[in-house]
Amino acid sequence: MLFQPNGTVAICQFLSTSGLAACTVGRHNAAMRSRLQCVVLAFSLLAFGQEPTLVHRRPTIAVVLEGGGALGFAHIGVLQWMEEHHIPVDYVAGTSMGGLVGGAYATGMHPLEVRELVKSIDWDAVLRGSTEFADLSFRRKQDSREYPNSLEFGLRHGARFPAGFNSGQQVEFILDRIALPYAILKSFDDLPIPFRCIATDLVSRSTHVFKDGSLSQALRSTMSIPGFFMPVKDEGKVYVDGGLLNNLPTDVAKDMGADTIIAVHLEAASISPDASLSAIATLAQSFSVVTAVNERRGMELADVLIRVDVTKFSGTDYNNADKLISRGYEAARQSASALLKFAVDDNAWQDYLGRHEARRIKSVPVPSFIQVNGTTRERAKAIEQDLHHDEGRTINEARLEQELTVLTGTGRFSSMAYSVAEVGRRFGLRINALEKEYAPPTVNPIVVVDGSQYNSVLFSVGARLTFLDVGKPGAEVRSDILAGSTYRISGEYFRPFSHS
């Protein structure tokens, strides 16, 4: 029934089989009847038309990778199985080693490329963390020969030891290589696969989710094991390993917008009640308890949980990469019934690969200038002068890393990092120099036990004290003190003729 402004009433009967309408109009008005019939006919034709086609959108998938040291190599096997079975990944989130593997994957590297990366790394050198003897300056070579131990502390603000046993220099280089093409990226959402990683901020005592900024620094922060690697400091924050508070960040993946969350849990061996524990082992097990608690929270949010049996391995088995990757592959295969429901056909898979490959950056701009941060302007100019030959040349990572290693071999810097900088419309090479917070002056202690004569054992303790930049940049004052069976006090002043 239709009511007209003039009070005319139109009673319309719709015939569903024909899609037409017959109308009886009160006060037979030819003009009004004609208009009514047109309106009703138009609506009936719309109703009679075909229903709109529904487009079925596949659910977006996030893969969440857990931390666990070397055990995290298993994630590579999981990702490899998923790629072989055409299961697309729309988001990646990870913590610690899960962040490293996930970050590399998010930059567009395929699982086989990530596998080759981790196998090409000298993990013994990475974990040792010291500068090789050949890369030390002449003065530091003398220190290493005469005081053959890696123990060092400083007196800058009273007696202080480094914040970690390992400066993380070799890890820094690995991450710099991965992140170099994406150094000027504004957001991690612009990576081939949107990415997040987690660190713990000691200042706010809370988790920090890295979603933009320096990708290399984010990866360095998420895997900064407390006490072992030096923490990362940036803009009033102090970052250590994210596993302390969120080792399986499924909540972060949910916030990224994922419809389905596939989480990879590393099932490590539990401690035996009869185990004999050292102080370090006790600390490590305590850290494992803390992470295990927050992992349970993460597992509750997972739609699919892949459990990888790594009970026969430890977090330091970096030389067993192949076996750990195979464990991850096997765990994914065992979860095939849950995973294959997300597989796509060949055409959809090729479209997925094409979109991600289009966002992958493989080239790095040629730097037209060198920029050094983190040290005094005078030292920055000296480093820029040393690296001046890298201007106008394609960045050679191996050569650049060797040059930076030699700079750390002078003893002033804890670590050196590199990335691409953009100033205006020019691209340059940015060097981030991290000076030692605790020194100079540095103290190298020594304990000497001479038992060459069994009936006359000699015992002495001492130290070498070194002051830098005394009177001139590069100049040093060095003093030796030894007491016990042998007494010695000596000193010297070293002043170079030139910077080189």
Short mmCIF file of C-alpha atoms in Angstrom, two decimals, residues 296-461:
data_model
loop_
_atom_site.label_atom_id
_atom_site.label_comp_id
_atom_site.label_asym_id
_atom_site.label_seq_id
_atom_site.Cartn_x
_atom_site.Cartn_y
_atom_site.Cartn_z
CA ARG A 296 51.60 -20.61 28.60
CA ARG A 297 49.69 -17.36 28.23
CA GLY A 298 50.88 -17.11 24.64
CA MET A 299 49.81 -20.66 23.81
CA GLU A 300 46.26 -19.99 24.99
CA LEU A 301 45.73 -17.44 22.18
CA ALA A 302 47.04 -19.71 19.42
CA ASP A 303 44.56 -21.18 16.94
CA VAL A 304 47.14 -23.74 15.84
CA LEU A 305 50.01 -24.74 18.12
CA ILE A 306 53.00 -26.52 16.61
CA ARG A 307 55.00 -28.28 19.32
CA VAL A 308 58.62 -28.95 18.36
CA ASP A 309 60.40 -31.63 20.35
CA VAL A 310 63.89 -30.27 21.07
CA THR A 311 64.41 -32.08 24.37
CA LYS A 312 67.68 -33.61 23.15
CA PHE A 313 69.21 -30.22 22.45
CA SER A 314 70.17 -27.15 24.42
CA GLY A 315 69.96 -23.45 23.71
CA THR A 316 73.69 -23.37 22.95
CA ASP A 317 73.71 -26.09 20.27
CA TYR A 318 74.41 -23.63 17.47
CA ASN A 319 76.48 -26.18 15.58
CA ASN A 320 73.47 -28.52 15.27
CA ALA A 321 71.49 -26.24 12.98
CA ASP A 322 70.60 -28.96 10.45
CA LYS A 323 69.21 -31.31 13.11
CA LEU A 324 67.17 -28.56 14.76
CA ILE A 325 65.76 -27.40 11.42
CA SER A 326 64.75 -31.00 10.70
CA ARG A 327 62.94 -31.17 14.04
CA GLY A 328 60.92 -28.12 13.10
CA TYR A 329 60.06 -29.56 9.69
CA GLU A 330 58.92 -32.83 11.27
CA ALA A 331 56.79 -31.00 13.85
CA ALA A 332 55.01 -29.10 11.08
CA ARG A 333 54.43 -32.35 9.19
CA GLN A 334 52.86 -33.87 12.28
CA SER A 335 50.52 -30.87 12.47
CA ALA A 336 49.54 -31.22 8.80
CA SER A 337 45.86 -31.89 9.52
CA ALA A 338 45.54 -28.52 11.25
CA LEU A 339 47.76 -26.61 8.82
CA LEU A 340 46.64 -27.83 5.41
CA LYS A 341 43.21 -26.25 5.81
CA PHE A 342 44.99 -22.92 5.24
CA ALA A 343 46.74 -24.00 2.04
CA VAL A 344 45.90 -22.18 -1.20
CA ASP A 345 45.91 -23.36 -4.81
CA ASP A 346 48.80 -22.82 -7.20
CA ASN A 347 47.43 -19.62 -8.72
CA ALA A 348 46.75 -18.01 -5.36
CA TRP A 349 50.19 -19.11 -4.15
CA GLN A 350 51.94 -17.53 -7.13
CA ASP A 351 49.98 -14.31 -6.56
CA TYR A 352 51.07 -14.36 -2.91
CA LEU A 353 54.73 -14.87 -3.82
CA GLY A 354 54.54 -12.17 -6.47
CA ARG A 355 53.15 -9.57 -4.06
CA HIS A 356 55.83 -10.27 -1.48
CA GLU A 357 58.63 -10.35 -4.02
CA ALA A 358 57.50 -6.96 -5.33
CA ARG A 359 57.98 -5.48 -1.84
CA ARG A 360 61.41 -7.03 -1.36
CA ILE A 361 64.36 -4.66 -1.57
CA LYS A 362 67.55 -6.25 -2.84
CA SER A 363 69.70 -3.23 -3.66
CA VAL A 364 71.22 -0.61 -1.38
CA PRO A 365 71.82 3.02 -2.44
CA VAL A 366 75.42 4.01 -3.06
CA PRO A 367 76.45 6.29 -0.17
CA SER A 368 77.49 9.82 -1.03
CA PHE A 369 78.62 10.71 2.49
CA ILE A 370 79.72 9.12 5.80
CA GLN A 371 77.92 9.99 9.03
CA VAL A 372 79.25 8.86 12.43
CA ASN A 373 77.12 9.02 15.59
CA GLY A 374 77.68 8.06 19.21
CA THR A 375 81.05 9.68 19.89
CA THR A 376 82.67 13.10 20.08
CA ARG A 377 82.79 15.22 16.95
CA GLU A 378 86.56 14.98 16.86
CA ARG A 379 86.54 11.19 16.95
CA ALA A 380 83.65 11.09 14.49
CA LYS A 381 85.69 13.12 11.99
CA ALA A 382 88.62 10.76 12.42
CA ILE A 383 86.40 7.74 11.70
CA GLU A 384 84.83 9.50 8.71
CA GLN A 385 88.34 10.11 7.40
CA ASP A 386 89.23 6.43 7.86
CA LEU A 387 86.11 5.37 5.93
CA HIS A 388 86.22 8.14 3.32
CA HIS A 389 87.09 5.66 0.57
CA ASP A 390 83.65 4.01 1.02
CA GLU A 391 81.91 7.12 -0.33
CA GLY A 392 80.64 6.75 -3.89
CA ARG A 393 81.11 2.96 -3.82
CA THR A 394 78.63 0.13 -3.47
CA ILE A 395 78.61 -0.99 0.15
CA ASN A 396 80.72 -4.11 0.58
CA GLU A 397 79.50 -5.55 3.88
CA ALA A 398 82.49 -7.84 4.44
CA ARG A 399 85.03 -5.06 3.86
CA LEU A 400 83.08 -2.55 5.94
CA GLU A 401 82.70 -4.97 8.84
CA GLN A 402 86.44 -5.63 8.79
CA GLU A 403 87.13 -1.90 8.93
CA LEU A 404 84.76 -1.45 11.85
CA THR A 405 86.27 -4.43 13.65
CA VAL A 406 89.69 -2.79 13.43
CA LEU A 407 88.19 0.35 14.96
CA THR A 408 86.82 -1.62 17.91
CA GLY A 409 90.28 -3.13 18.23
CA THR A 410 91.57 0.23 19.48
CA GLY A 411 89.86 -0.53 22.79
CA ARG A 412 87.64 2.54 23.01
CA PHE A 413 84.41 1.18 21.53
CA SER A 414 82.20 -1.66 22.69
CA SER A 415 80.70 -2.15 19.26
CA MET A 416 80.14 -0.50 15.89
CA ALA A 417 77.02 -0.75 13.73
CA TYR A 418 76.21 0.44 10.22
CA SER A 419 73.13 1.33 8.19
CA VAL A 420 71.94 3.60 5.39
CA ALA A 421 71.04 7.21 6.22
CA GLU A 422 68.89 9.59 4.20
CA VAL A 423 69.52 13.32 4.55
CA GLY A 424 67.44 15.44 2.27
CA ARG A 425 67.45 13.43 -0.92
CA ARG A 426 70.95 12.09 -0.47
CA PHE A 427 71.86 8.65 0.83
CA GLY A 428 74.86 7.99 3.01
CA LEU A 429 76.53 5.41 5.22
CA ARG A 430 75.69 5.84 8.89
CA ILE A 431 78.05 4.44 11.52
CA ASN A 432 76.79 4.10 15.09
CA ALA A 433 79.75 3.93 17.46
CA LEU A 434 79.02 2.68 20.98
CA GLU A 435 81.71 3.83 23.39
CA LYS A 436 82.46 1.88 26.55
CA GLU A 437 80.36 3.29 29.37
CA TYR A 438 82.70 2.07 32.10
CA ALA A 439 86.03 3.21 30.61
CA PRO A 440 88.55 4.74 30.12
CA PRO A 441 90.51 4.34 32.25
CA THR A 442 90.56 0.57 31.85
CA VAL A 443 91.97 -2.00 34.24
CA ASN A 444 93.30 -5.36 33.06
CA PRO A 445 93.91 -7.58 36.12
CA ILE A 446 96.28 -10.53 36.23
CA VAL A 447 97.17 -13.39 38.59
CA VAL A 448 100.55 -15.03 38.08
CA VAL A 449 101.32 -18.48 39.48
CA ASP A 450 104.78 -19.80 38.60
CA GLY A 451 105.25 -23.44 39.55
CA SER A 452 108.24 -24.15 37.34
CA GLN A 453 110.16 -24.97 40.51
CA TYR A 454 108.09 -27.39 42.58
CA ASN A 455 109.78 -26.40 45.82
CA SER A 456 109.37 -22.66 45.19
CA VAL A 457 105.99 -21.65 43.80
CA LEU A 458 105.76 -17.95 42.95
CA PHE A 459 102.48 -16.06 43.28
CA SER A 460 101.77 -12.48 42.26
CA VAL A 461 98.75 -10.31 41.50
#
